[in-house]
PDB file of C-alpha atoms in Angstrom:
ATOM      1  CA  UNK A 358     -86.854 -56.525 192.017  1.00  0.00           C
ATOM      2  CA  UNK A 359     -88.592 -59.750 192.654  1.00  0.00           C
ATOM      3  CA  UNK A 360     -87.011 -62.793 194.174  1.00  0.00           C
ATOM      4  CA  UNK A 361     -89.639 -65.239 193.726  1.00  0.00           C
ATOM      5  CA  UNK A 362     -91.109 -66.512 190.342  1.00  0.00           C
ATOM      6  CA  UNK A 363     -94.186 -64.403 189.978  1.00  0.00           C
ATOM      7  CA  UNK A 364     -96.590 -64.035 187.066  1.00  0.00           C
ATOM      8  CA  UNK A 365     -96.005 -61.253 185.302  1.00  0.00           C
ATOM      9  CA  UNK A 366     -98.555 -59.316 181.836  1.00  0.00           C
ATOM     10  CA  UNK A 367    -100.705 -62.252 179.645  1.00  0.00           C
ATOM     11  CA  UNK A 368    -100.394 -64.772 182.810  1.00  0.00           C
ATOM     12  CA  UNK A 369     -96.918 -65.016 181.938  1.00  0.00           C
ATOM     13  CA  UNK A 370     -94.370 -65.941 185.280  1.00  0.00           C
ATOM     14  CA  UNK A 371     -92.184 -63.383 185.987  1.00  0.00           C
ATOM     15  CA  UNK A 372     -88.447 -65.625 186.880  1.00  0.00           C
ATOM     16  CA  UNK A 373     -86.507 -64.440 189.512  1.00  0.00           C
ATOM     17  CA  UNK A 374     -83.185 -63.659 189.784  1.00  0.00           C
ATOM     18  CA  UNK A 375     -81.631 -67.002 190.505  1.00  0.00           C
ATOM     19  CA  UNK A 376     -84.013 -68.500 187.499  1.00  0.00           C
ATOM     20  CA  UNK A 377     -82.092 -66.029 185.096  1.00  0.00           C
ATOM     21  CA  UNK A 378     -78.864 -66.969 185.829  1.00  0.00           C
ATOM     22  CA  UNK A 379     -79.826 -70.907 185.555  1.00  0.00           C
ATOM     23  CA  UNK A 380     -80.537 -70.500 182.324  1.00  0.00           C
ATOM     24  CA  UNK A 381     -78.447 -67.806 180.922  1.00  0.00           C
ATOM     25  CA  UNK A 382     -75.629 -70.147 182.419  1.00  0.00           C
ATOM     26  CA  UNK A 383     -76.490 -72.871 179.382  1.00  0.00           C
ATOM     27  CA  UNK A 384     -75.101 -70.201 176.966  1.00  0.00           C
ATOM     28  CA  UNK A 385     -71.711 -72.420 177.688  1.00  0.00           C
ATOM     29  CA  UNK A 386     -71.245 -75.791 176.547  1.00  0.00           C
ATOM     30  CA  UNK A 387     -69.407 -76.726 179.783  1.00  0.00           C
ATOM     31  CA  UNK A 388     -72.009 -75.157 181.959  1.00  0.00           C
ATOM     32  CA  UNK A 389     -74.628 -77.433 179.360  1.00  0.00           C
ATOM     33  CA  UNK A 390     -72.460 -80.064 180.368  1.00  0.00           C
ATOM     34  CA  UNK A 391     -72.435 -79.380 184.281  1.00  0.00           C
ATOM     35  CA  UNK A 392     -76.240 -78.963 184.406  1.00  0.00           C
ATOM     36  CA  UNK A 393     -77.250 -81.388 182.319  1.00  0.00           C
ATOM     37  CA  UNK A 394     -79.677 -78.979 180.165  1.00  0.00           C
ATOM     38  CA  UNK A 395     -79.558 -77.204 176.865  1.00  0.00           C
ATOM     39  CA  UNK A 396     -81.754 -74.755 174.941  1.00  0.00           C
ATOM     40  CA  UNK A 397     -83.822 -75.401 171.650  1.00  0.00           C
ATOM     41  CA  UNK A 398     -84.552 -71.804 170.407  1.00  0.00           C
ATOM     42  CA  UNK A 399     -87.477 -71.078 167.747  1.00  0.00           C
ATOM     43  CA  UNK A 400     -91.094 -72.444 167.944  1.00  0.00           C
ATOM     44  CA  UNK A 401     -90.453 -75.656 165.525  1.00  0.00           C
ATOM     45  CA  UNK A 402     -87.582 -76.777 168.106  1.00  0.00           C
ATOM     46  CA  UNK A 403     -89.348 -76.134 170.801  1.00  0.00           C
ATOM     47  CA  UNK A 404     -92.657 -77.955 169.778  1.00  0.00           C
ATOM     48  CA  UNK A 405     -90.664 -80.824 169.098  1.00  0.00           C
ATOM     49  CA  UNK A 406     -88.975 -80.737 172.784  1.00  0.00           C
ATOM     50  CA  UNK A 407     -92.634 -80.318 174.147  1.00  0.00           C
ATOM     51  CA  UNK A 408     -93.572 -83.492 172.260  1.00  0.00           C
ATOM     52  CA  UNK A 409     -90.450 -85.335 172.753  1.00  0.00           C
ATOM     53  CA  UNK A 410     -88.164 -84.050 175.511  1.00  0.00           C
ATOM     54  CA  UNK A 411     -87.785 -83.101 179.238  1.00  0.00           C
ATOM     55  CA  UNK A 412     -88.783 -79.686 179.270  1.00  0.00           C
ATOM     56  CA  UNK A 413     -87.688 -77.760 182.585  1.00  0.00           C
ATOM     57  CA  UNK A 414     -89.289 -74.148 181.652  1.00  0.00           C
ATOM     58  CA  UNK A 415     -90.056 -72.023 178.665  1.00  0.00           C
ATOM     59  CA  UNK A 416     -88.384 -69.025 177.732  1.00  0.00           C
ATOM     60  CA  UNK A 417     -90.349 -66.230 176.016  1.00  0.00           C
ATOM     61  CA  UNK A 418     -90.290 -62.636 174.904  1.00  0.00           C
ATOM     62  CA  UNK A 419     -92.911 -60.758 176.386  1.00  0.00           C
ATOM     63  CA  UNK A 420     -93.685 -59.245 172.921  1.00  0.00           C
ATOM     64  CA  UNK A 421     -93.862 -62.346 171.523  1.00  0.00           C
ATOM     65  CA  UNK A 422     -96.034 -64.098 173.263  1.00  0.00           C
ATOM     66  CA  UNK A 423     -99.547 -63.817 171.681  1.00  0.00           C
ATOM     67  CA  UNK A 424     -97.713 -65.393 168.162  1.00  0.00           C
ATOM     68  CA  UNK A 425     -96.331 -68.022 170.282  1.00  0.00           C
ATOM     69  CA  UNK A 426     -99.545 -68.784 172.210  1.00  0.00           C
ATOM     70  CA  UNK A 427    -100.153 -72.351 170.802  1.00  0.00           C
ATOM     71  CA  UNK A 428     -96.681 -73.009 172.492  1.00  0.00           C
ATOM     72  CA  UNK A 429     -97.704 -71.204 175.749  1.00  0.00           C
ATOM     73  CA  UNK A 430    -100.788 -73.273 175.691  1.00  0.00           C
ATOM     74  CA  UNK A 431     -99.387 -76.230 175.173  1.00  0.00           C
ATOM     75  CA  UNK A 432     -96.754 -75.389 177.930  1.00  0.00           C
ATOM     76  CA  UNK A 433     -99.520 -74.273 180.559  1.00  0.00           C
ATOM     77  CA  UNK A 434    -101.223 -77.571 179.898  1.00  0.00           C
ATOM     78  CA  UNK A 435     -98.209 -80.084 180.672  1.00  0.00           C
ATOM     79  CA  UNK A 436     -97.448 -77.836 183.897  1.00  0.00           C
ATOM     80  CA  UNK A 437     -94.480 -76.391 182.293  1.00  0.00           C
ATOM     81  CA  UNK A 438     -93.510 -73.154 183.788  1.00  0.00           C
ATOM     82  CA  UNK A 439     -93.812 -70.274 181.191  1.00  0.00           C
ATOM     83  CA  UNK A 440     -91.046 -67.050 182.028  1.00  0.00           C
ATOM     84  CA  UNK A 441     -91.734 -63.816 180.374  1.00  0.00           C
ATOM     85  CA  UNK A 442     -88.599 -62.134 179.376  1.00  0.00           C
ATOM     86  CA  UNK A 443     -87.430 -58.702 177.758  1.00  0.00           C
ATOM     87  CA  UNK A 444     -86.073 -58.889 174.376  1.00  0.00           C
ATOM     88  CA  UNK A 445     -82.219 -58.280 175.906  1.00  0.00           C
ATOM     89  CA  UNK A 446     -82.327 -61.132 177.899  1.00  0.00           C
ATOM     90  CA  UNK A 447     -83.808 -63.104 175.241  1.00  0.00           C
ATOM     91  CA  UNK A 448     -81.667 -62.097 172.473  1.00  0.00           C
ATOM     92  CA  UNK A 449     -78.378 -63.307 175.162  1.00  0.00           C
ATOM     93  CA  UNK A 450     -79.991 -66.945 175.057  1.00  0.00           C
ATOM     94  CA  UNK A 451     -79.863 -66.894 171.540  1.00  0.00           C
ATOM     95  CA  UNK A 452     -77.027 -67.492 169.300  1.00  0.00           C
ATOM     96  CA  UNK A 453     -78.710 -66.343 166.000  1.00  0.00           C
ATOM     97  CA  UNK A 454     -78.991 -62.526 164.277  1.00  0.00           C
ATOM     98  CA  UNK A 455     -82.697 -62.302 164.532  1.00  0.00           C
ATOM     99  CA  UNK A 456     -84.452 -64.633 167.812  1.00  0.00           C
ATOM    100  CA  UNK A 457     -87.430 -66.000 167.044  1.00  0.00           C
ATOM    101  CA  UNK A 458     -88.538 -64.780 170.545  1.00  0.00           C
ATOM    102  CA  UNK A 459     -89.471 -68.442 172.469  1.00  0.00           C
ATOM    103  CA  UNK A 460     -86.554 -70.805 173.894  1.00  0.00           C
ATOM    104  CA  UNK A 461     -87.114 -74.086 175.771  1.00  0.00           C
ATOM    105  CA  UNK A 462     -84.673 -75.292 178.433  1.00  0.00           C
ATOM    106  CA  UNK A 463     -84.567 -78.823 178.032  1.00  0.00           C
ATOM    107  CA  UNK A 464     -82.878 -81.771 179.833  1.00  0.00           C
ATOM    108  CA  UNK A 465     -79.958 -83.624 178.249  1.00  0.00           C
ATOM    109  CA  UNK A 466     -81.510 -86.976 177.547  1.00  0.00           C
ATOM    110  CA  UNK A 467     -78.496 -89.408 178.074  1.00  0.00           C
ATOM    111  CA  UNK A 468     -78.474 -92.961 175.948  1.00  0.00           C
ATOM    112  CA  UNK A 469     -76.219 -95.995 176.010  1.00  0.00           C
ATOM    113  CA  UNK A 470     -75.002 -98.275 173.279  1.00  0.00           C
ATOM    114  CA  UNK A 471     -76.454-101.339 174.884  1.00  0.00           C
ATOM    115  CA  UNK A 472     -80.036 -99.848 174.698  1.00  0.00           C
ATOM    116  CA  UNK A 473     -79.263 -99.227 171.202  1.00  0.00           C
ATOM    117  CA  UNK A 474     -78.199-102.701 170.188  1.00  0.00           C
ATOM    118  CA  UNK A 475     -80.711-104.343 172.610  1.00  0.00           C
ATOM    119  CA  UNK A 476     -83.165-102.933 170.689  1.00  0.00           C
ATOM    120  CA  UNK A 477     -82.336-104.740 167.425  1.00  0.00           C
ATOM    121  CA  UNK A 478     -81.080-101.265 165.212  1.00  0.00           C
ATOM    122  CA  UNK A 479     -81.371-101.930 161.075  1.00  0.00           C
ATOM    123  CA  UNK A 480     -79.838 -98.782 160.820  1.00  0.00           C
ATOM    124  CA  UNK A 481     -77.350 -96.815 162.521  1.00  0.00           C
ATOM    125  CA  UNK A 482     -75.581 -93.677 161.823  1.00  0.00           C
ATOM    126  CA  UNK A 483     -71.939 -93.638 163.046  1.00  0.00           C
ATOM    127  CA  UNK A 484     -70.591 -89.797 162.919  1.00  0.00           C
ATOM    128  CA  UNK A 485     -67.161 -89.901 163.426  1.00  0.00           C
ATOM    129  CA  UNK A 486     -65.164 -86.525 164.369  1.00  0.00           C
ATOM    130  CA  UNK A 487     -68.129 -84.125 162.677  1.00  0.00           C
ATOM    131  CA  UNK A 488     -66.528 -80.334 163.873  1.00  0.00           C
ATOM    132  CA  UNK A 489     -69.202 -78.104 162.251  1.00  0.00           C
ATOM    133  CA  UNK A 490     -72.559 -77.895 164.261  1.00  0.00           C
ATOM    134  CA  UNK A 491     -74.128 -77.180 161.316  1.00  0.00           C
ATOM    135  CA  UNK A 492     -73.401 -80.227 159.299  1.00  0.00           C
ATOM    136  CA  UNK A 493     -74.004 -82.531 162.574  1.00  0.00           C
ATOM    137  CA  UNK A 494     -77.646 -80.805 162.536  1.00  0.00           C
ATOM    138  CA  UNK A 495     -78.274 -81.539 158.883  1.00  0.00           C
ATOM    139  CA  UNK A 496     -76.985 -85.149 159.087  1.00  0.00           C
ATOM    140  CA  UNK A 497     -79.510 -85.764 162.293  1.00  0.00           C
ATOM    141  CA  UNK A 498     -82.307 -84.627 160.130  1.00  0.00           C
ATOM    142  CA  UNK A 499     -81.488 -87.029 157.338  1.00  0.00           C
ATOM    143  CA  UNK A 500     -80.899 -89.673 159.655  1.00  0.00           C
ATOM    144  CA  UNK A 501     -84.566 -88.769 161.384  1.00  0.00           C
ATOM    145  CA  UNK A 502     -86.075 -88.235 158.190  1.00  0.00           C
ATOM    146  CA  UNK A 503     -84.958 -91.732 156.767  1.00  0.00           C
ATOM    147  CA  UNK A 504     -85.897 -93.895 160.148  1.00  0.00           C
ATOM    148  CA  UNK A 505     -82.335 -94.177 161.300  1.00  0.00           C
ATOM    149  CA  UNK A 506     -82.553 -95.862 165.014  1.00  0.00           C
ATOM    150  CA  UNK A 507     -80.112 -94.073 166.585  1.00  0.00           C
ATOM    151  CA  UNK A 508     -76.744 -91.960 165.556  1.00  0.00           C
ATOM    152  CA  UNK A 509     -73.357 -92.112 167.177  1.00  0.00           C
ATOM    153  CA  UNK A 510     -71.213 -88.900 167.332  1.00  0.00           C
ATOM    154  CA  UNK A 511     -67.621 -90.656 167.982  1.00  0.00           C
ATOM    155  CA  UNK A 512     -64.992 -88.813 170.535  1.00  0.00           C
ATOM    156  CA  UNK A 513     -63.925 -85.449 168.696  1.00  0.00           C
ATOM    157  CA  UNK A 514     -67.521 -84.257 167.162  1.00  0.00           C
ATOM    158  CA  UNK A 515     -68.981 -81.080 168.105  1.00  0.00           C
ATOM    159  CA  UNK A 516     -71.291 -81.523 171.115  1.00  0.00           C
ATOM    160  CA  UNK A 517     -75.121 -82.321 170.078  1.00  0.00           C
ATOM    161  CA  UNK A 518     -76.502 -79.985 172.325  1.00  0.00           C
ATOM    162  CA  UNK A 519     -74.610 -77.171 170.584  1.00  0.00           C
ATOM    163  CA  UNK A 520     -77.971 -74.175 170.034  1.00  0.00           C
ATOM    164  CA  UNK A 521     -76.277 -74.382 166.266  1.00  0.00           C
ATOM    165  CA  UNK A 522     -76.811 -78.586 165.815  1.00  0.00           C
ATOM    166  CA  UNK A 523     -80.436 -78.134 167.357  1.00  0.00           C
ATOM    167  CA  UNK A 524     -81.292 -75.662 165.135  1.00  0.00           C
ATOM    168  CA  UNK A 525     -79.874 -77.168 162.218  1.00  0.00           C
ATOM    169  CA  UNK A 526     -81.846 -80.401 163.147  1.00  0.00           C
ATOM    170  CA  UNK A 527     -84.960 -78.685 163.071  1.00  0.00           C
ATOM    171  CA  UNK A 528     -86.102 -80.610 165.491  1.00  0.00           C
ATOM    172  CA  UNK A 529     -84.639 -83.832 165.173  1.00  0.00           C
ATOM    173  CA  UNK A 530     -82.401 -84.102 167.717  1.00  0.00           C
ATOM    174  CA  UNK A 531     -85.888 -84.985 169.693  1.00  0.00           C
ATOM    175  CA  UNK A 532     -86.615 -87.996 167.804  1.00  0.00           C
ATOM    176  CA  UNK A 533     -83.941 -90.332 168.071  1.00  0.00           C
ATOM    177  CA  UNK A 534     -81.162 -91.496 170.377  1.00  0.00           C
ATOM    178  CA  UNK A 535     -77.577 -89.661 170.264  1.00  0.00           C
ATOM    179  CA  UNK A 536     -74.960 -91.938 171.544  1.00  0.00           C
ATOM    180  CA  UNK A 537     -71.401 -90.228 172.400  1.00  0.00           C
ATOM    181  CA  UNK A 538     -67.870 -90.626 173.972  1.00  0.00           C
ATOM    182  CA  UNK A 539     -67.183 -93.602 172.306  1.00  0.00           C
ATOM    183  CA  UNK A 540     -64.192 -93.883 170.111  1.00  0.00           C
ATOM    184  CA  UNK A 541     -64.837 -95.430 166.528  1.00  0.00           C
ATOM    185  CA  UNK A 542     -63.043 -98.667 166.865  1.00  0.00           C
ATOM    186  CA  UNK A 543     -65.340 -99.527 170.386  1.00  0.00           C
ATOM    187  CA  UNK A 544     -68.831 -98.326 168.432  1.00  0.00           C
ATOM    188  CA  UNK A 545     -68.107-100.201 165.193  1.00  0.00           C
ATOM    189  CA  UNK A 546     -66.737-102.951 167.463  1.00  0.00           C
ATOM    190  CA  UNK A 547     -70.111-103.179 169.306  1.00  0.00           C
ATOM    191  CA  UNK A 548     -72.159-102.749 166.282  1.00  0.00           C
ATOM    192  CA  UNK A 549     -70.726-105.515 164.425  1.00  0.00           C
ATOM    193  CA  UNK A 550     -71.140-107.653 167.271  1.00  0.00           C
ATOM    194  CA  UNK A 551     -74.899-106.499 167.543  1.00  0.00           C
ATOM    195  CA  UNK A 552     -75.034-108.065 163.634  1.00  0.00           C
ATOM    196  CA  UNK A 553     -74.798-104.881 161.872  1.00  0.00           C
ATOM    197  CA  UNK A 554     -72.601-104.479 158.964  1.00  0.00           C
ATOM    198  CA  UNK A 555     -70.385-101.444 159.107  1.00  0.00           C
ATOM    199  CA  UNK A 556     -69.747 -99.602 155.535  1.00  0.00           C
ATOM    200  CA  UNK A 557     -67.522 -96.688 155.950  1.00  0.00           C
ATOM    201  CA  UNK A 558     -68.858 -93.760 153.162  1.00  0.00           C
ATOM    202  CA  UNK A 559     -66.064 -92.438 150.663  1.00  0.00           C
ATOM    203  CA  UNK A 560     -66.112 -91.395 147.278  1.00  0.00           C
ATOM    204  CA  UNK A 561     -63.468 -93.694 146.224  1.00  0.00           C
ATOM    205  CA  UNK A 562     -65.664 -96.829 147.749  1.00  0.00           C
ATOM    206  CA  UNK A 563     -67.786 -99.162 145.745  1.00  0.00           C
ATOM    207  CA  UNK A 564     -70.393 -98.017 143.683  1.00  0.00           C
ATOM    208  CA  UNK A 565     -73.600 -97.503 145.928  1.00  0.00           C
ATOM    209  CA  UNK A 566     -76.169 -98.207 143.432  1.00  0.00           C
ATOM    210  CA  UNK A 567     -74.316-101.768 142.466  1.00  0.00           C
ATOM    211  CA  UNK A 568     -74.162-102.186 145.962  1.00  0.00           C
ATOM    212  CA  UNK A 569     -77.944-101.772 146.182  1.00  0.00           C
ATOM    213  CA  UNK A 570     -78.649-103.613 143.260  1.00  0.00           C
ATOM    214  CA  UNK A 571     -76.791-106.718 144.721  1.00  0.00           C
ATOM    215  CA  UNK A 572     -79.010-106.716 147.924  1.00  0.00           C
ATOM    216  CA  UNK A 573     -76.067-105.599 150.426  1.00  0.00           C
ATOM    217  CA  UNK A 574     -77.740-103.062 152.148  1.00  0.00           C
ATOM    218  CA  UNK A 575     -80.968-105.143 152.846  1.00  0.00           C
ATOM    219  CA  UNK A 576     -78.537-106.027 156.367  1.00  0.00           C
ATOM    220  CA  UNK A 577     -78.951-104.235 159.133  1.00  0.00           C
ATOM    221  CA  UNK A 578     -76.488-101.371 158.410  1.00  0.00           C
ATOM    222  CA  UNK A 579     -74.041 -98.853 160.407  1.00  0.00           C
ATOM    223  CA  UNK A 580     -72.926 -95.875 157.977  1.00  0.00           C
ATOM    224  CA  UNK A 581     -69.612 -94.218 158.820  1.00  0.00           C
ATOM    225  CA  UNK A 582     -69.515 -90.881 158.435  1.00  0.00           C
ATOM    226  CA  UNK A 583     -66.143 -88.985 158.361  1.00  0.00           C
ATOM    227  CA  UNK A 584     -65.045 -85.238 159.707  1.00  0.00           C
ATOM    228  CA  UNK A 585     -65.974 -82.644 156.725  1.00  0.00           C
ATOM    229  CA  UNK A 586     -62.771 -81.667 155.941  1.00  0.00           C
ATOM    230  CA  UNK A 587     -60.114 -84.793 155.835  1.00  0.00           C
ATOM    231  CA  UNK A 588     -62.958 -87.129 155.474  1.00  0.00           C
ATOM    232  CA  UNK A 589     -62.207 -90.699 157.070  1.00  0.00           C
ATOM    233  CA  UNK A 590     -58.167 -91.342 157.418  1.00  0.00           C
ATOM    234  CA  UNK A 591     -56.741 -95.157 156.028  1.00  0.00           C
ATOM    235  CA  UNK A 592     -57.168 -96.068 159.084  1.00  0.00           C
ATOM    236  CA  UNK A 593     -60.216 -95.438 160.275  1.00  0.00           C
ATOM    237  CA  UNK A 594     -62.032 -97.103 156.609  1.00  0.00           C
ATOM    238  CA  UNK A 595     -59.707-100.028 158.067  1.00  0.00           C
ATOM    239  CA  UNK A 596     -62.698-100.779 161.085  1.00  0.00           C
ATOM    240  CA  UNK A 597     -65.226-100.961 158.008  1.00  0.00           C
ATOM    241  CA  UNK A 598     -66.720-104.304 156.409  1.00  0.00           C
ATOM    242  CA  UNK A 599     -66.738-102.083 153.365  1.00  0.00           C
ATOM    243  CA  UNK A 600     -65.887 -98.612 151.761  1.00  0.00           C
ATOM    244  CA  UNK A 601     -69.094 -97.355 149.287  1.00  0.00           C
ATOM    245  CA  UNK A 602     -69.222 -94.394 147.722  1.00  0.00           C
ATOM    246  CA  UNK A 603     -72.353 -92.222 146.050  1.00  0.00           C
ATOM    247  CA  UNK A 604     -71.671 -92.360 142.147  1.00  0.00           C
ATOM    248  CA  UNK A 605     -71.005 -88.948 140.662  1.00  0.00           C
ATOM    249  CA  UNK A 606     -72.029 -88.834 136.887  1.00  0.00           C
ATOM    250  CA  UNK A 607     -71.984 -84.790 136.703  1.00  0.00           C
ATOM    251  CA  UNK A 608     -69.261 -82.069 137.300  1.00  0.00           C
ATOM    252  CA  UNK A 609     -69.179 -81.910 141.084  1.00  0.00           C
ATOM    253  CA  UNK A 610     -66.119 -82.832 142.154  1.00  0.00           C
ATOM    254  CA  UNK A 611     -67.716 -84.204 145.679  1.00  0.00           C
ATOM    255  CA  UNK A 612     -71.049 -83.988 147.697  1.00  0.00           C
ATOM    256  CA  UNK A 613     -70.790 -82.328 151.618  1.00  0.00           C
ATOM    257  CA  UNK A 614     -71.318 -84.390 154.036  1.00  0.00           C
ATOM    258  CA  UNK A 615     -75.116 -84.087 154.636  1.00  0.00           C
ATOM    259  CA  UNK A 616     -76.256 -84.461 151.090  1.00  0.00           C
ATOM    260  CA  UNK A 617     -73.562 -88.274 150.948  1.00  0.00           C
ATOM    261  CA  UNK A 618     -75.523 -89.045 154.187  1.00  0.00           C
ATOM    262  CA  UNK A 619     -78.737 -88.471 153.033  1.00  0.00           C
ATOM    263  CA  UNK A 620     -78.157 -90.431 150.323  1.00  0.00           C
ATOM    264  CA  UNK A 621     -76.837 -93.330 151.899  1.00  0.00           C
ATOM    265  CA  UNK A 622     -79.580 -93.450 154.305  1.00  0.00           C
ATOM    266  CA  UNK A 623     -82.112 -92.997 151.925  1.00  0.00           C
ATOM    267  CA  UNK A 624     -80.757 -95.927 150.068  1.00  0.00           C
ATOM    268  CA  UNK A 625     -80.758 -98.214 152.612  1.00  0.00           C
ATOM    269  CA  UNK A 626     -83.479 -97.402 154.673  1.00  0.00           C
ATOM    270  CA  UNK A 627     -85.456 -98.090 151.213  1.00  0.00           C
ATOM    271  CA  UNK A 628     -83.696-101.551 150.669  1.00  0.00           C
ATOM    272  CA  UNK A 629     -84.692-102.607 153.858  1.00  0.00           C
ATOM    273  CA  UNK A 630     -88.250-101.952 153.601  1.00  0.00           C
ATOM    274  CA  UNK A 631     -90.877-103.855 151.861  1.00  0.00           C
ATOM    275  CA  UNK A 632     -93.556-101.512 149.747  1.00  0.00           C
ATOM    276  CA  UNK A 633     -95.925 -99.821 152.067  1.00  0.00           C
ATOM    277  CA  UNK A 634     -94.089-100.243 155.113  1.00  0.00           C
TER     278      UNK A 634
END
């Protein structure tokens, strides 16, 4: 067995021992947390890390390699190491039925509030106690896709760096800022002082599209976005400027959470922009 890194068939380092267990060790979220890495598994996530994140090595199965190439390439080039792997070990940094055979271990970027707010935000998604890592991944998307400036997963959401969120971001989770550990009364407190209004999204709110229509979400804007299941308690719709709902003309008794965001978003981000912007 080899104790060094050495390069293995296609040019492709063999790890050793020691590099294994480093990795195989962010398989835990409080290992992730320790080390201050994560993974991004499948080659869309891990493009998007190569573009936009720290990458500290790429992970990829052996028999894989020539349809990842452009990834390998593009590794090679920015001096990231490149490990080839067996499909075991790869399938035991994956959390998913069928791996897509190519992982990046990435660096946990780390972000403040203050950066945030000092860098004049118009919009601002506010996530407050999201459980499922699913739904946190599609609501990063939608706030990516719509030019949010940063989100803000309150005290109680799942962990970002969860495999499931960064795969369900496709991506995304490279692309903007993820603020956390902040409770929702200190992140709406220091978003309103930053001169961003804070609407809290239920169904029961104001009508969204009257809300438009009056010029309200022109502001700069900070979306609350309640837990999945219960929603967002009395209490918490108390630290909002104002509860606004999506109107609901058909059948459905509700929207999930990631289709209400995206709509939200969608609807401000286009109030505050002129045509062709």
């Amino acid at each position: 067995m080899m104790h060094q890194d050495q390069y293995g068939p296609a040019g492709l380092q063999e790890p050793s021992g020691a590099r294994v267990r480093s990795v195989r060790r962010l398989t835990a979220r409080k290992n992730r947390e320790e080390d201050g890495q994560f993974l991004a598994e499948g080659p869309q996530a891990v493009r998007e890390a190569l573009a936009y994140g720290d990458v500290v090595a790429l992970w990829v199965e052996e028999d894989a390699a020539e349809r990842h190439a452009d990834l390998v390439e593009l590794a090679t080039e920015r001096a990231v190491p490149v490990y080839g792997i067996g499909a075991r070990l790869l399938a035991q940094l994956s959390d998913t039925v069928t791996p897509q055979g190519i992982v990046a271990q990435v660096t946990t970027p780390t972000y403040a509030l203050e950066d945030v707010v000092a860098a004049a935000p118009r919009l601002v998604l506010v996530c407050a106690q999201i459980r499922d890592p699913g739904n946190l991944g599609a609501v990063l998307r939608c706030a990516d896709a719509f030019g949010a400036d940063a989100v803000v997963c309150t005290k109680g959401s799942v962990e970002w760096t969860n495999p499931k969120v960064v795969r369900a971001s496709v991506g995304s989770v490279f692309h903007l800022p993820v603020v956390t550990g902040l409770g929702l009364d200190e992140a709406t407190a220091r978003l309103r002082e930053a001169g961003l209004q804070i609407l809290a999204a239920d169904g029961g709110g104001d009508d969204l599209q009257d809300y438009a229509a009056r010029g309200l979400l022109a502001h700069p804007t900070a979306w609350v976005m309640g837990n999945e299941a219960w929603g967002l308690p009395e209490e918490d719709s108390a630290m909002a400027d104002a509860v606004v709902g999506v109107p609901i003309w058909g059948r459905a008794e509700s929207l999930n959470l990631a289709t209400a965001a995206a709509v939200c978003l969608w609807t401000t981000a286009s109030a505050q922009r002129t045509p062709g912007e």
